[in-house]
Amino acid sequence: MPDGDHASHSRNRLPRWFIQVSLGFTAVIIVLLACLPLISSKTAYAPEVLNYCIDGKYHKKLPGPEPGLYGECSPWVNRACCHQKTTYNAHHQNSYRFNWDHCGHVKNMSDLCRVHFLIDVCFYECSPNVGFWVVKETRGRKYQERFFGVPLCRSDCDSWFDACRNDYTCGANWGQIFDYKNGVNYCREGSKCRTFHEVYGNATNFCQKVWDHSWKVTPNDQPCMRMSFNNSMDNPNDRVAWYYVYKANGSTKSNGSASLICSFILALLFLYFQSQHQR
């Protein structure tokens, strides 16, 4: 009888390697469950702010493909917050009734300068990448949101200012300097029209002040937004938005360190039960 019991017990016993591998996989699952919150907690809200349309007069609710975007707005055709009609009207009608020629009694805005402001308008209307910089509008406008401090590549800013330096305006901050009549902006009484170069002095002051600090000029060798790009390529501003979102949530430092530690532990566990299996 004892010999029979021993034989039966031997047949029912699991192989040693199977037990070790099972324990190894169990340990891996435990480590994954422990590490997952370190990663997911930092990125939980990222998809929303990385795919975001401003709550504005003409913006879509969510970005998406928009065939037929017009002129300077065409780069955003694959993923846009603007409608085709909005981009057409921006080029051919004054949708916001903004008077670009507010110093027209001296000189109308040049075509080259106007093109750069159209590029700026297209970015505002079409970009799905500014969610991280969106703030509530506090200036009594009927639009609910605006972006503030978006990092603009210095070269884009320089090109914009160079195109407009000899054009005329009557003040630096276009979000505050005008009087309005029937919804159209005019220079305030007593203000003086001067060249952009006289008003702003340099490109950085111009880009940061003209729309009430919507832009923050950033060196080209740092992550920064392009006001326009080749629409046959991916939107380069996607990567810029990702960088700032995850930097703000600690992923480049604390979360990166935690992920590295978790990866190291997983690697050690894998090597351990791999060696046990080969015995």
Short mmCIF file of N, CA, C and O in Angstrom, two decimals, residues 178-266:
data_model
loop_
_atom_site.label_atom_id
_atom_site.label_comp_id
_atom_site.label_asym_id
_atom_site.label_seq_id
_atom_site.Cartn_x
_atom_site.Cartn_y
_atom_site.Cartn_z
N PHE A 178 -8.52 99.29 -28.48
CA PHE A 178 -9.48 99.83 -29.44
C PHE A 178 -10.79 100.26 -28.79
O PHE A 178 -11.21 99.72 -27.77
N ASP A 179 -11.43 101.21 -29.44
CA ASP A 179 -12.84 101.48 -29.21
C ASP A 179 -13.62 100.76 -30.30
O ASP A 179 -13.09 100.48 -31.39
N TYR A 180 -14.89 100.43 -30.00
CA TYR A 180 -15.70 99.68 -30.96
C TYR A 180 -16.99 100.44 -31.26
O TYR A 180 -17.62 101.01 -30.37
N LYS A 181 -17.34 100.42 -32.53
CA LYS A 181 -18.58 101.03 -32.99
C LYS A 181 -19.25 100.06 -33.95
O LYS A 181 -18.65 99.67 -34.94
N ASN A 182 -20.48 99.65 -33.59
CA ASN A 182 -21.20 98.64 -34.38
C ASN A 182 -20.36 97.38 -34.57
O ASN A 182 -20.38 96.73 -35.63
N GLY A 183 -19.59 97.04 -33.54
CA GLY A 183 -18.81 95.81 -33.57
C GLY A 183 -17.50 95.89 -34.30
O GLY A 183 -16.78 94.89 -34.41
N VAL A 184 -17.15 97.08 -34.81
CA VAL A 184 -15.90 97.25 -35.57
C VAL A 184 -14.93 98.07 -34.73
O VAL A 184 -15.32 99.06 -34.10
N ASN A 185 -13.67 97.67 -34.74
CA ASN A 185 -12.65 98.35 -33.93
C ASN A 185 -12.10 99.60 -34.61
O ASN A 185 -11.91 99.63 -35.83
N TYR A 186 -11.85 100.62 -33.80
CA TYR A 186 -11.25 101.86 -34.28
C TYR A 186 -10.21 102.33 -33.27
O TYR A 186 -10.31 102.06 -32.07
N CYS A 187 -9.22 103.08 -33.76
CA CYS A 187 -8.24 103.66 -32.85
C CYS A 187 -8.93 104.68 -31.94
O CYS A 187 -9.81 105.43 -32.40
N ARG A 188 -8.55 104.70 -30.70
CA ARG A 188 -9.15 105.64 -29.75
C ARG A 188 -8.76 107.07 -30.10
O ARG A 188 -7.69 107.34 -30.64
N GLU A 189 -9.64 107.95 -29.77
CA GLU A 189 -9.39 109.36 -30.05
C GLU A 189 -8.13 109.81 -29.31
O GLU A 189 -7.92 109.53 -28.13
N GLY A 190 -7.27 110.50 -30.03
CA GLY A 190 -6.03 110.98 -29.47
C GLY A 190 -4.85 110.02 -29.62
O GLY A 190 -3.70 110.41 -29.37
N SER A 191 -5.13 108.76 -30.00
CA SER A 191 -4.02 107.83 -30.21
C SER A 191 -3.32 108.16 -31.52
O SER A 191 -3.89 108.78 -32.43
N LYS A 192 -2.07 107.74 -31.64
CA LYS A 192 -1.26 108.06 -32.79
C LYS A 192 -0.84 106.79 -33.52
O LYS A 192 -0.41 105.81 -32.87
N CYS A 193 -0.97 106.80 -34.83
CA CYS A 193 -0.53 105.65 -35.62
C CYS A 193 0.98 105.73 -35.85
O CYS A 193 1.49 106.75 -36.31
N ARG A 194 1.65 104.65 -35.48
CA ARG A 194 3.10 104.55 -35.69
C ARG A 194 3.40 103.19 -36.32
O ARG A 194 2.56 102.28 -36.31
N THR A 195 4.61 103.03 -36.81
CA THR A 195 4.97 101.74 -37.40
C THR A 195 5.06 100.67 -36.31
O THR A 195 5.27 100.96 -35.13
N PHE A 196 4.90 99.43 -36.73
CA PHE A 196 5.05 98.32 -35.79
C PHE A 196 6.42 98.38 -35.12
O PHE A 196 6.54 98.11 -33.92
N HIS A 197 7.43 98.73 -35.88
CA HIS A 197 8.78 98.81 -35.32
C HIS A 197 8.85 99.86 -34.22
O HIS A 197 9.49 99.65 -33.17
N GLU A 198 8.18 100.99 -34.42
CA GLU A 198 8.16 102.04 -33.40
C GLU A 198 7.36 101.62 -32.17
O GLU A 198 7.72 101.93 -31.04
N VAL A 199 6.24 100.93 -32.40
CA VAL A 199 5.36 100.55 -31.30
C VAL A 199 5.96 99.41 -30.46
O VAL A 199 5.95 99.45 -29.23
N TYR A 200 6.51 98.40 -31.13
CA TYR A 200 6.94 97.20 -30.43
C TYR A 200 8.46 97.12 -30.20
O TYR A 200 8.89 96.48 -29.23
N GLY A 201 9.22 97.69 -31.08
CA GLY A 201 10.67 97.67 -30.90
C GLY A 201 11.35 96.41 -31.40
O GLY A 201 12.40 96.47 -32.04
N ASN A 202 10.78 95.25 -31.10
CA ASN A 202 11.39 94.00 -31.55
C ASN A 202 10.31 92.92 -31.71
O ASN A 202 9.16 93.10 -31.30
N ALA A 203 10.72 91.81 -32.29
CA ALA A 203 9.78 90.75 -32.63
C ALA A 203 9.13 90.13 -31.40
O ALA A 203 7.92 89.85 -31.39
N THR A 204 9.90 89.91 -30.35
CA THR A 204 9.36 89.26 -29.15
C THR A 204 8.24 90.09 -28.53
O THR A 204 7.17 89.57 -28.20
N ASN A 205 8.47 91.40 -28.38
CA ASN A 205 7.42 92.26 -27.82
C ASN A 205 6.17 92.24 -28.69
O ASN A 205 5.05 92.21 -28.17
N PHE A 206 6.38 92.26 -29.99
CA PHE A 206 5.23 92.24 -30.90
C PHE A 206 4.41 90.97 -30.72
O PHE A 206 3.20 91.03 -30.48
N CYS A 207 5.05 89.81 -30.86
CA CYS A 207 4.31 88.55 -30.84
C CYS A 207 3.61 88.32 -29.51
O CYS A 207 2.50 87.77 -29.45
N GLN A 208 4.24 88.74 -28.43
CA GLN A 208 3.67 88.48 -27.11
C GLN A 208 2.61 89.49 -26.71
O GLN A 208 1.68 89.17 -25.95
N LYS A 209 2.70 90.72 -27.22
CA LYS A 209 1.77 91.76 -26.79
C LYS A 209 0.56 91.93 -27.71
O LYS A 209 -0.52 92.33 -27.25
N VAL A 210 0.73 91.64 -29.00
CA VAL A 210 -0.31 92.03 -29.95
C VAL A 210 -1.67 91.41 -29.62
O VAL A 210 -2.70 92.07 -29.73
N TRP A 211 -1.70 90.14 -29.19
CA TRP A 211 -2.95 89.50 -28.81
C TRP A 211 -2.99 89.20 -27.32
O TRP A 211 -3.44 88.16 -26.89
N ASP A 212 -2.51 90.16 -26.52
CA ASP A 212 -2.65 90.09 -25.07
C ASP A 212 -2.02 88.82 -24.50
O ASP A 212 -2.62 88.10 -23.71
N HIS A 213 -0.77 88.55 -24.94
CA HIS A 213 0.04 87.44 -24.40
C HIS A 213 -0.53 86.06 -24.72
O HIS A 213 -0.32 85.11 -23.96
N SER A 214 -1.20 85.95 -25.85
CA SER A 214 -1.60 84.62 -26.32
C SER A 214 -0.38 83.77 -26.65
O SER A 214 -0.38 82.55 -26.48
N TRP A 215 0.67 84.44 -27.14
CA TRP A 215 1.91 83.75 -27.52
C TRP A 215 3.02 84.02 -26.53
O TRP A 215 3.10 85.11 -25.95
N LYS A 216 3.91 83.05 -26.38
CA LYS A 216 5.15 83.22 -25.63
C LYS A 216 6.30 82.78 -26.54
O LYS A 216 6.40 81.60 -26.89
N VAL A 217 7.14 83.72 -26.93
CA VAL A 217 8.21 83.41 -27.88
C VAL A 217 9.22 82.47 -27.23
O VAL A 217 9.68 82.70 -26.10
N THR A 218 9.56 81.42 -27.96
CA THR A 218 10.40 80.33 -27.44
C THR A 218 11.51 80.02 -28.43
O THR A 218 11.25 79.97 -29.64
N PRO A 219 12.75 79.82 -27.96
CA PRO A 219 13.84 79.48 -28.88
C PRO A 219 13.53 78.24 -29.72
O PRO A 219 12.86 77.31 -29.25
N ASN A 220 14.02 78.24 -30.94
CA ASN A 220 13.73 77.14 -31.85
C ASN A 220 14.25 75.79 -31.37
O ASN A 220 13.74 74.75 -31.78
N ASP A 221 15.29 75.80 -30.52
CA ASP A 221 15.85 74.53 -30.06
C ASP A 221 15.10 73.97 -28.85
O ASP A 221 15.51 72.97 -28.27
N GLN A 222 14.01 74.61 -28.47
CA GLN A 222 13.13 74.10 -27.43
C GLN A 222 11.78 73.76 -28.06
O GLN A 222 11.45 74.26 -29.14
N PRO A 223 10.98 72.89 -27.43
CA PRO A 223 9.67 72.56 -28.01
C PRO A 223 8.83 73.83 -28.20
O PRO A 223 8.58 74.56 -27.24
N CYS A 224 8.40 74.06 -29.42
CA CYS A 224 7.63 75.28 -29.72
C CYS A 224 6.69 75.03 -30.89
O CYS A 224 6.91 74.14 -31.72
N MET A 225 5.64 75.82 -30.94
CA MET A 225 4.59 75.68 -31.95
C MET A 225 4.98 76.37 -33.26
O MET A 225 5.56 77.46 -33.25
N ARG A 226 4.61 75.73 -34.35
CA ARG A 226 4.70 76.33 -35.67
C ARG A 226 3.34 76.88 -36.05
O ARG A 226 2.32 76.19 -35.95
N MET A 227 3.32 78.13 -36.50
CA MET A 227 2.05 78.73 -36.89
C MET A 227 1.50 78.10 -38.16
O MET A 227 0.28 78.14 -38.40
N SER A 228 2.39 77.54 -38.97
CA SER A 228 1.97 76.87 -40.19
C SER A 228 2.96 75.76 -40.49
O SER A 228 4.08 75.74 -39.96
N PHE A 229 2.56 74.82 -41.34
CA PHE A 229 3.42 73.69 -41.67
C PHE A 229 2.93 73.08 -42.97
O PHE A 229 1.85 73.40 -43.48
N ASN A 230 3.73 72.17 -43.52
CA ASN A 230 3.39 71.49 -44.76
C ASN A 230 2.31 70.45 -44.49
O ASN A 230 2.53 69.53 -43.70
N ASN A 231 1.16 70.58 -45.12
CA ASN A 231 0.04 69.68 -44.80
C ASN A 231 0.22 68.27 -45.35
O ASN A 231 -0.61 67.41 -45.12
N SER A 232 1.31 68.03 -46.08
CA SER A 232 1.59 66.66 -46.53
C SER A 232 2.32 65.88 -45.44
O SER A 232 2.55 64.68 -45.55
N MET A 233 2.67 66.57 -44.34
CA MET A 233 3.36 65.94 -43.23
C MET A 233 2.45 65.92 -41.99
O MET A 233 1.41 66.57 -41.96
N ASP A 234 2.87 65.16 -40.99
CA ASP A 234 2.13 65.18 -39.73
C ASP A 234 2.25 66.56 -39.09
O ASP A 234 3.24 67.28 -39.30
N ASN A 235 1.27 66.91 -38.31
CA ASN A 235 1.28 68.19 -37.59
C ASN A 235 2.40 68.18 -36.55
O ASN A 235 2.34 67.43 -35.57
N PRO A 236 3.45 69.00 -36.71
CA PRO A 236 4.56 68.99 -35.75
C PRO A 236 4.16 69.48 -34.37
O PRO A 236 4.84 69.19 -33.38
N ASN A 237 3.04 70.20 -34.29
CA ASN A 237 2.60 70.73 -32.99
C ASN A 237 2.01 69.65 -32.09
O ASN A 237 1.87 69.86 -30.88
N ASP A 238 1.66 68.49 -32.67
CA ASP A 238 1.20 67.38 -31.84
C ASP A 238 2.27 67.00 -30.82
O ASP A 238 1.98 66.81 -29.64
N ARG A 239 3.51 66.87 -31.29
CA ARG A 239 4.60 66.46 -30.41
C ARG A 239 4.89 67.52 -29.35
O ARG A 239 5.24 67.20 -28.20
N VAL A 240 4.75 68.79 -29.73
CA VAL A 240 4.99 69.88 -28.79
C VAL A 240 3.95 69.84 -27.66
O VAL A 240 4.29 69.96 -26.48
N ALA A 241 2.69 69.66 -28.02
CA ALA A 241 1.63 69.59 -27.01
C ALA A 241 1.86 68.41 -26.07
O ALA A 241 1.72 68.53 -24.84
N TRP A 242 2.20 67.25 -26.61
CA TRP A 242 2.49 66.08 -25.78
C TRP A 242 3.60 66.40 -24.79
O TRP A 242 3.51 66.05 -23.60
N TYR A 243 4.66 67.05 -25.26
CA TYR A 243 5.80 67.33 -24.39
C TYR A 243 5.37 68.15 -23.17
O TYR A 243 5.70 67.81 -22.03
N TYR A 244 4.64 69.24 -23.40
CA TYR A 244 4.27 70.12 -22.29
C TYR A 244 3.25 69.47 -21.35
O TYR A 244 3.29 69.69 -20.14
N VAL A 245 2.34 68.70 -21.90
CA VAL A 245 1.34 68.03 -21.05
C VAL A 245 2.04 67.06 -20.10
O VAL A 245 1.78 67.07 -18.89
N TYR A 246 2.91 66.23 -20.63
CA TYR A 246 3.54 65.22 -19.79
C TYR A 246 4.62 65.83 -18.89
O TYR A 246 4.87 65.33 -17.80
N LYS A 247 5.24 66.90 -19.31
CA LYS A 247 6.19 67.59 -18.45
C LYS A 247 5.47 68.17 -17.24
O LYS A 247 5.94 68.06 -16.10
N ALA A 248 4.32 68.77 -17.47
CA ALA A 248 3.55 69.36 -16.37
C ALA A 248 3.06 68.31 -15.39
O ALA A 248 2.89 68.59 -14.21
N ASN A 249 2.86 67.10 -15.87
CA ASN A 249 2.36 66.03 -15.01
C ASN A 249 3.47 65.17 -14.44
O ASN A 249 3.22 64.10 -13.89
N GLY A 250 4.72 65.63 -14.59
CA GLY A 250 5.84 64.96 -13.94
C GLY A 250 6.38 63.76 -14.65
O GLY A 250 7.24 63.06 -14.13
N SER A 251 5.89 63.45 -15.85
CA SER A 251 6.32 62.23 -16.51
C SER A 251 7.77 62.28 -16.94
O SER A 251 8.41 61.26 -17.09
N THR A 252 8.32 63.47 -17.15
CA THR A 252 9.70 63.55 -17.60
C THR A 252 10.67 63.37 -16.46
O THR A 252 11.86 63.17 -16.67
N LYS A 253 10.19 63.43 -15.20
CA LYS A 253 11.09 63.30 -14.05
C LYS A 253 10.60 62.20 -13.12
O LYS A 253 11.02 61.05 -13.21
N SER A 254 9.66 62.56 -12.22
CA SER A 254 9.26 61.59 -11.21
C SER A 254 8.60 60.37 -11.82
O SER A 254 8.89 59.24 -11.44
N ASN A 255 7.71 60.58 -12.80
CA ASN A 255 7.04 59.45 -13.41
C ASN A 255 8.01 58.63 -14.24
O ASN A 255 7.93 57.42 -14.30
N GLY A 256 8.97 59.31 -14.86
CA GLY A 256 9.97 58.60 -15.64
C GLY A 256 10.83 57.73 -14.74
O GLY A 256 11.16 56.59 -15.09
N SER A 257 11.19 58.22 -13.57
CA SER A 257 11.99 57.44 -12.62
C SER A 257 11.21 56.23 -12.13
O SER A 257 11.76 55.13 -12.01
N ALA A 258 9.94 56.46 -11.80
CA ALA A 258 9.11 55.35 -11.32
C ALA A 258 8.98 54.28 -12.39
O ALA A 258 9.06 53.08 -12.10
N SER A 259 8.79 54.69 -13.63
CA SER A 259 8.67 53.73 -14.73
C SER A 259 9.96 52.95 -14.91
O SER A 259 9.94 51.76 -15.20
N LEU A 260 11.10 53.64 -14.76
CA LEU A 260 12.40 52.99 -14.90
C LEU A 260 12.58 51.93 -13.83
O LEU A 260 13.05 50.82 -14.10
N ILE A 261 12.20 52.25 -12.58
CA ILE A 261 12.32 51.29 -11.48
C ILE A 261 11.43 50.08 -11.74
O ILE A 261 11.84 48.93 -11.55
N CYS A 262 10.20 50.34 -12.17
CA CYS A 262 9.28 49.23 -12.46
C CYS A 262 9.84 48.34 -13.57
O CYS A 262 9.78 47.11 -13.48
N SER A 263 10.38 48.95 -14.60
CA SER A 263 10.95 48.18 -15.71
C SER A 263 12.12 47.33 -15.23
O SER A 263 12.28 46.18 -15.65
N PHE A 264 12.94 47.88 -14.34
CA PHE A 264 14.10 47.16 -13.81
C PHE A 264 13.65 45.94 -13.01
O PHE A 264 14.20 44.84 -13.15
N ILE A 265 12.62 46.13 -12.18
CA ILE A 265 12.11 45.01 -11.38
C ILE A 265 11.54 43.92 -12.28
O ILE A 265 11.78 42.73 -12.08
N LEU A 266 10.80 44.31 -13.29
CA LEU A 266 10.24 43.34 -14.23
C LEU A 266 11.34 42.56 -14.94
O LEU A 266 11.24 41.34 -15.14
#
